[in-house]
Amino acid sequence: MKKHCILMMSIILMTTFFVACVGQEKNNEVVFVATVLENKETHLLVEPVEGSAELSSADKIMVYVQDTTLLHSNDNSIAIGDFKAGQLVEITYNGAIAESYPAQIHTCYQINLLN
């Protein structure tokens, strides 16, 4: 009986922990500015601007754009094809950068094309 109670309490605690983690993901938004190096339609290869914290992680980052909101500087929606090499973009993501070369951002919330 005691083992059964401990098991049930463990399940309840783990469920609470997982629900809390899932609910916080969107609150951990990080924003940085970068220059587009290449547009591959499924992802952008970017270089963080001088002074950004992301530049200390990597000089090139692949940002995957699936389920990402893409906006022009006037907050109008745009297509992935509108992003060109040399343009500045503001990237909002969950703060996680995969350590590879180039580095990778898999959870990107929004990309704004800057003027």
mmCIF file with all atom_site columns, C-alpha atoms in Angstrom:
data_model
loop_
_atom_site.group_PDB
_atom_site.id
_atom_site.type_symbol
_atom_site.label_atom_id
_atom_site.label_alt_id
_atom_site.label_comp_id
_atom_site.label_asym_id
_atom_site.label_entity_id
_atom_site.label_seq_id
_atom_site.pdbx_PDB_ins_code
_atom_site.Cartn_x
_atom_site.Cartn_y
_atom_site.Cartn_z
_atom_site.occupancy
_atom_site.B_iso_or_equiv
_atom_site.pdbx_formal_charge
_atom_site.auth_seq_id
_atom_site.auth_comp_id
_atom_site.auth_asym_id
_atom_site.auth_atom_id
_atom_site.pdbx_PDB_model_num
ATOM 1   C CA . MET A 1 1   ? 0.000  0.000  0.000   1.00 0.00 ? 1   MET A CA 1
ATOM 2   C CA . LYS A 1 2   ? 2.808  2.413  0.885   1.00 0.00 ? 2   LYS A CA 1
ATOM 3   C CA . LYS A 1 3   ? 4.589  1.700  -2.417  1.00 0.00 ? 3   LYS A CA 1
ATOM 4   C CA . HIS A 1 4   ? 1.342  2.347  -4.273  1.00 0.00 ? 4   HIS A CA 1
ATOM 5   C CA . CYS A 1 5   ? 0.940  5.760  -2.607  1.00 0.00 ? 5   CYS A CA 1
ATOM 6   C CA . ILE A 1 6   ? 4.535  6.720  -3.396  1.00 0.00 ? 6   ILE A CA 1
ATOM 7   C CA . LEU A 1 7   ? 4.047  5.690  -7.022  1.00 0.00 ? 7   LEU A CA 1
ATOM 8   C CA . MET A 1 8   ? 0.849  7.748  -7.333  1.00 0.00 ? 8   MET A CA 1
ATOM 9   C CA . MET A 1 9   ? 2.499  10.807 -5.761  1.00 0.00 ? 9   MET A CA 1
ATOM 10  C CA . SER A 1 10  ? 5.457  10.470 -8.148  1.00 0.00 ? 10  SER A CA 1
ATOM 11  C CA . ILE A 1 11  ? 3.143  10.325 -11.156 1.00 0.00 ? 11  ILE A CA 1
ATOM 12  C CA . ILE A 1 12  ? 1.250  13.401 -9.978  1.00 0.00 ? 12  ILE A CA 1
ATOM 13  C CA . LEU A 1 13  ? 4.471  15.359 -9.400  1.00 0.00 ? 13  LEU A CA 1
ATOM 14  C CA . MET A 1 14  ? 5.926  14.403 -12.783 1.00 0.00 ? 14  MET A CA 1
ATOM 15  C CA . THR A 1 15  ? 2.697  15.323 -14.571 1.00 0.00 ? 15  THR A CA 1
ATOM 16  C CA . THR A 1 16  ? 2.637  18.708 -12.838 1.00 0.00 ? 16  THR A CA 1
ATOM 17  C CA . PHE A 1 17  ? 6.276  19.303 -13.761 1.00 0.00 ? 17  PHE A CA 1
ATOM 18  C CA . PHE A 1 18  ? 5.733  18.483 -17.464 1.00 0.00 ? 18  PHE A CA 1
ATOM 19  C CA . VAL A 1 19  ? 2.603  20.629 -17.706 1.00 0.00 ? 19  VAL A CA 1
ATOM 20  C CA . ALA A 1 20  ? 4.448  23.555 -16.108 1.00 0.00 ? 20  ALA A CA 1
ATOM 21  C CA . CYS A 1 21  ? 7.370  23.213 -18.533 1.00 0.00 ? 21  CYS A CA 1
ATOM 22  C CA . VAL A 1 22  ? 5.132  23.123 -21.597 1.00 0.00 ? 22  VAL A CA 1
ATOM 23  C CA . GLY A 1 23  ? 3.217  26.190 -20.452 1.00 0.00 ? 23  GLY A CA 1
ATOM 24  C CA . GLN A 1 24  ? 6.400  28.253 -19.997 1.00 0.00 ? 24  GLN A CA 1
ATOM 25  C CA . GLU A 1 25  ? 7.990  27.654 -23.385 1.00 0.00 ? 25  GLU A CA 1
ATOM 26  C CA . LYS A 1 26  ? 6.411  30.663 -25.104 1.00 0.00 ? 26  LYS A CA 1
ATOM 27  C CA . ASN A 1 27  ? 7.334  32.937 -22.145 1.00 0.00 ? 27  ASN A CA 1
ATOM 28  C CA . ASN A 1 28  ? 11.061 32.341 -22.745 1.00 0.00 ? 28  ASN A CA 1
ATOM 29  C CA . GLU A 1 29  ? 11.293 34.519 -25.832 1.00 0.00 ? 29  GLU A CA 1
ATOM 30  C CA . VAL A 1 30  ? 14.684 35.786 -26.940 1.00 0.00 ? 30  VAL A CA 1
ATOM 31  C CA . VAL A 1 31  ? 15.128 38.384 -29.680 1.00 0.00 ? 31  VAL A CA 1
ATOM 32  C CA . PHE A 1 32  ? 18.190 39.177 -31.770 1.00 0.00 ? 32  PHE A CA 1
ATOM 33  C CA . VAL A 1 33  ? 19.013 40.956 -35.028 1.00 0.00 ? 33  VAL A CA 1
ATOM 34  C CA . ALA A 1 34  ? 20.863 39.228 -37.849 1.00 0.00 ? 34  ALA A CA 1
ATOM 35  C CA . THR A 1 35  ? 21.798 39.587 -41.494 1.00 0.00 ? 35  THR A CA 1
ATOM 36  C CA . VAL A 1 36  ? 20.329 37.062 -43.937 1.00 0.00 ? 36  VAL A CA 1
ATOM 37  C CA . LEU A 1 37  ? 23.090 35.134 -45.710 1.00 0.00 ? 37  LEU A CA 1
ATOM 38  C CA . GLU A 1 38  ? 20.911 32.620 -47.599 1.00 0.00 ? 38  GLU A CA 1
ATOM 39  C CA . ASN A 1 39  ? 17.232 31.764 -47.995 1.00 0.00 ? 39  ASN A CA 1
ATOM 40  C CA . LYS A 1 40  ? 16.622 28.030 -48.432 1.00 0.00 ? 40  LYS A CA 1
ATOM 41  C CA . GLU A 1 41  ? 12.782 28.328 -48.209 1.00 0.00 ? 41  GLU A CA 1
ATOM 42  C CA . THR A 1 42  ? 12.633 25.944 -45.184 1.00 0.00 ? 42  THR A CA 1
ATOM 43  C CA . HIS A 1 43  ? 15.241 27.885 -43.241 1.00 0.00 ? 43  HIS A CA 1
ATOM 44  C CA . LEU A 1 44  ? 17.267 31.064 -43.299 1.00 0.00 ? 44  LEU A CA 1
ATOM 45  C CA . LEU A 1 45  ? 21.021 31.083 -42.814 1.00 0.00 ? 45  LEU A CA 1
ATOM 46  C CA . VAL A 1 46  ? 21.805 34.227 -40.814 1.00 0.00 ? 46  VAL A CA 1
ATOM 47  C CA . GLU A 1 47  ? 24.741 35.980 -39.204 1.00 0.00 ? 47  GLU A CA 1
ATOM 48  C CA . PRO A 1 48  ? 24.021 37.700 -35.865 1.00 0.00 ? 48  PRO A CA 1
ATOM 49  C CA . VAL A 1 49  ? 24.942 41.397 -35.805 1.00 0.00 ? 49  VAL A CA 1
ATOM 50  C CA . GLU A 1 50  ? 27.944 42.645 -33.883 1.00 0.00 ? 50  GLU A CA 1
ATOM 51  C CA . GLY A 1 51  ? 27.259 42.862 -30.145 1.00 0.00 ? 51  GLY A CA 1
ATOM 52  C CA . SER A 1 52  ? 24.497 40.248 -29.978 1.00 0.00 ? 52  SER A CA 1
ATOM 53  C CA . ALA A 1 53  ? 24.793 37.403 -27.470 1.00 0.00 ? 53  ALA A CA 1
ATOM 54  C CA . GLU A 1 54  ? 24.072 34.909 -30.254 1.00 0.00 ? 54  GLU A CA 1
ATOM 55  C CA . LEU A 1 55  ? 27.270 35.950 -32.041 1.00 0.00 ? 55  LEU A CA 1
ATOM 56  C CA . SER A 1 56  ? 29.226 34.555 -29.095 1.00 0.00 ? 56  SER A CA 1
ATOM 57  C CA . SER A 1 57  ? 27.548 31.178 -29.779 1.00 0.00 ? 57  SER A CA 1
ATOM 58  C CA . ALA A 1 58  ? 28.033 31.079 -33.544 1.00 0.00 ? 58  ALA A CA 1
ATOM 59  C CA . ASP A 1 59  ? 28.816 33.281 -36.525 1.00 0.00 ? 59  ASP A CA 1
ATOM 60  C CA . LYS A 1 60  ? 26.237 31.458 -38.672 1.00 0.00 ? 60  LYS A CA 1
ATOM 61  C CA . ILE A 1 61  ? 22.840 30.144 -37.569 1.00 0.00 ? 61  ILE A CA 1
ATOM 62  C CA . MET A 1 62  ? 20.224 28.182 -39.506 1.00 0.00 ? 62  MET A CA 1
ATOM 63  C CA . VAL A 1 63  ? 16.778 29.357 -38.434 1.00 0.00 ? 63  VAL A CA 1
ATOM 64  C CA . TYR A 1 64  ? 13.997 26.928 -39.342 1.00 0.00 ? 64  TYR A CA 1
ATOM 65  C CA . VAL A 1 65  ? 10.811 28.745 -40.352 1.00 0.00 ? 65  VAL A CA 1
ATOM 66  C CA . GLN A 1 66  ? 8.131  26.045 -40.089 1.00 0.00 ? 66  GLN A CA 1
ATOM 67  C CA . ASP A 1 67  ? 5.205  27.451 -38.034 1.00 0.00 ? 67  ASP A CA 1
ATOM 68  C CA . THR A 1 68  ? 6.981  30.825 -37.792 1.00 0.00 ? 68  THR A CA 1
ATOM 69  C CA . THR A 1 69  ? 5.180  34.155 -38.180 1.00 0.00 ? 69  THR A CA 1
ATOM 70  C CA . LEU A 1 70  ? 6.885  36.127 -40.956 1.00 0.00 ? 70  LEU A CA 1
ATOM 71  C CA . LEU A 1 71  ? 6.333  39.893 -40.914 1.00 0.00 ? 71  LEU A CA 1
ATOM 72  C CA . HIS A 1 72  ? 7.483  42.973 -42.795 1.00 0.00 ? 72  HIS A CA 1
ATOM 73  C CA . SER A 1 73  ? 8.549  46.019 -40.753 1.00 0.00 ? 73  SER A CA 1
ATOM 74  C CA . ASN A 1 74  ? 4.981  47.383 -41.099 1.00 0.00 ? 74  ASN A CA 1
ATOM 75  C CA . ASP A 1 75  ? 3.624  44.218 -39.375 1.00 0.00 ? 75  ASP A CA 1
ATOM 76  C CA . ASN A 1 76  ? 2.096  42.839 -42.589 1.00 0.00 ? 76  ASN A CA 1
ATOM 77  C CA . SER A 1 77  ? 2.529  39.114 -43.246 1.00 0.00 ? 77  SER A CA 1
ATOM 78  C CA . ILE A 1 78  ? 5.068  38.178 -45.900 1.00 0.00 ? 78  ILE A CA 1
ATOM 79  C CA . ALA A 1 79  ? 6.227  34.958 -47.532 1.00 0.00 ? 79  ALA A CA 1
ATOM 80  C CA . ILE A 1 80  ? 9.546  33.214 -46.920 1.00 0.00 ? 80  ILE A CA 1
ATOM 81  C CA . GLY A 1 81  ? 10.568 34.069 -50.487 1.00 0.00 ? 81  GLY A CA 1
ATOM 82  C CA . ASP A 1 82  ? 10.543 37.788 -49.596 1.00 0.00 ? 82  ASP A CA 1
ATOM 83  C CA . PHE A 1 83  ? 13.690 37.391 -47.472 1.00 0.00 ? 83  PHE A CA 1
ATOM 84  C CA . LYS A 1 84  ? 16.861 38.113 -49.482 1.00 0.00 ? 84  LYS A CA 1
ATOM 85  C CA . ALA A 1 85  ? 20.568 37.899 -48.724 1.00 0.00 ? 85  ALA A CA 1
ATOM 86  C CA . GLY A 1 86  ? 21.893 41.081 -47.124 1.00 0.00 ? 86  GLY A CA 1
ATOM 87  C CA . GLN A 1 87  ? 18.637 42.077 -45.404 1.00 0.00 ? 87  GLN A CA 1
ATOM 88  C CA . LEU A 1 88  ? 18.406 42.653 -41.662 1.00 0.00 ? 88  LEU A CA 1
ATOM 89  C CA . VAL A 1 89  ? 15.898 40.576 -39.704 1.00 0.00 ? 89  VAL A CA 1
ATOM 90  C CA . GLU A 1 90  ? 14.728 40.468 -36.106 1.00 0.00 ? 90  GLU A CA 1
ATOM 91  C CA . ILE A 1 91  ? 14.359 36.871 -34.900 1.00 0.00 ? 91  ILE A CA 1
ATOM 92  C CA . THR A 1 92  ? 12.245 35.845 -31.898 1.00 0.00 ? 92  THR A CA 1
ATOM 93  C CA . TYR A 1 93  ? 12.900 32.310 -30.639 1.00 0.00 ? 93  TYR A CA 1
ATOM 94  C CA . ASN A 1 94  ? 12.809 30.172 -27.502 1.00 0.00 ? 94  ASN A CA 1
ATOM 95  C CA . GLY A 1 95  ? 16.438 30.774 -26.498 1.00 0.00 ? 95  GLY A CA 1
ATOM 96  C CA . ALA A 1 96  ? 17.727 27.337 -27.505 1.00 0.00 ? 96  ALA A CA 1
ATOM 97  C CA . ILE A 1 97  ? 20.529 27.145 -30.077 1.00 0.00 ? 97  ILE A CA 1
ATOM 98  C CA . ALA A 1 98  ? 21.716 23.705 -31.193 1.00 0.00 ? 98  ALA A CA 1
ATOM 99  C CA . GLU A 1 99  ? 25.501 23.567 -31.079 1.00 0.00 ? 99  GLU A CA 1
ATOM 100 C CA . SER A 1 100 ? 26.534 22.488 -34.552 1.00 0.00 ? 100 SER A CA 1
ATOM 101 C CA . TYR A 1 101 ? 28.075 24.296 -37.481 1.00 0.00 ? 101 TYR A CA 1
ATOM 102 C CA . PRO A 1 102 ? 26.263 26.218 -38.533 1.00 0.00 ? 102 PRO A CA 1
ATOM 103 C CA . ALA A 1 103 ? 24.300 26.492 -35.297 1.00 0.00 ? 103 ALA A CA 1
ATOM 104 C CA . GLN A 1 104 ? 20.550 25.820 -35.484 1.00 0.00 ? 104 GLN A CA 1
ATOM 105 C CA . ILE A 1 105 ? 17.384 27.367 -34.083 1.00 0.00 ? 105 ILE A CA 1
ATOM 106 C CA . HIS A 1 106 ? 14.502 24.918 -34.333 1.00 0.00 ? 106 HIS A CA 1
ATOM 107 C CA . THR A 1 107 ? 11.823 26.810 -32.361 1.00 0.00 ? 107 THR A CA 1
ATOM 108 C CA . CYS A 1 108 ? 11.439 30.215 -33.957 1.00 0.00 ? 108 CYS A CA 1
ATOM 109 C CA . TYR A 1 109 ? 8.275  32.170 -33.166 1.00 0.00 ? 109 TYR A CA 1
ATOM 110 C CA . GLN A 1 110 ? 8.616  35.207 -35.406 1.00 0.00 ? 110 GLN A CA 1
ATOM 111 C CA . ILE A 1 111 ? 10.914 36.793 -37.989 1.00 0.00 ? 111 ILE A CA 1
ATOM 112 C CA . ASN A 1 112 ? 10.529 40.495 -38.800 1.00 0.00 ? 112 ASN A CA 1
ATOM 113 C CA . LEU A 1 113 ? 12.096 41.943 -41.933 1.00 0.00 ? 113 LEU A CA 1
ATOM 114 C CA . LEU A 1 114 ? 13.713 45.238 -40.923 1.00 0.00 ? 114 LEU A CA 1
ATOM 115 C CA . ASN A 1 115 ? 14.167 48.292 -43.187 1.00 0.00 ? 115 ASN A CA 1
#
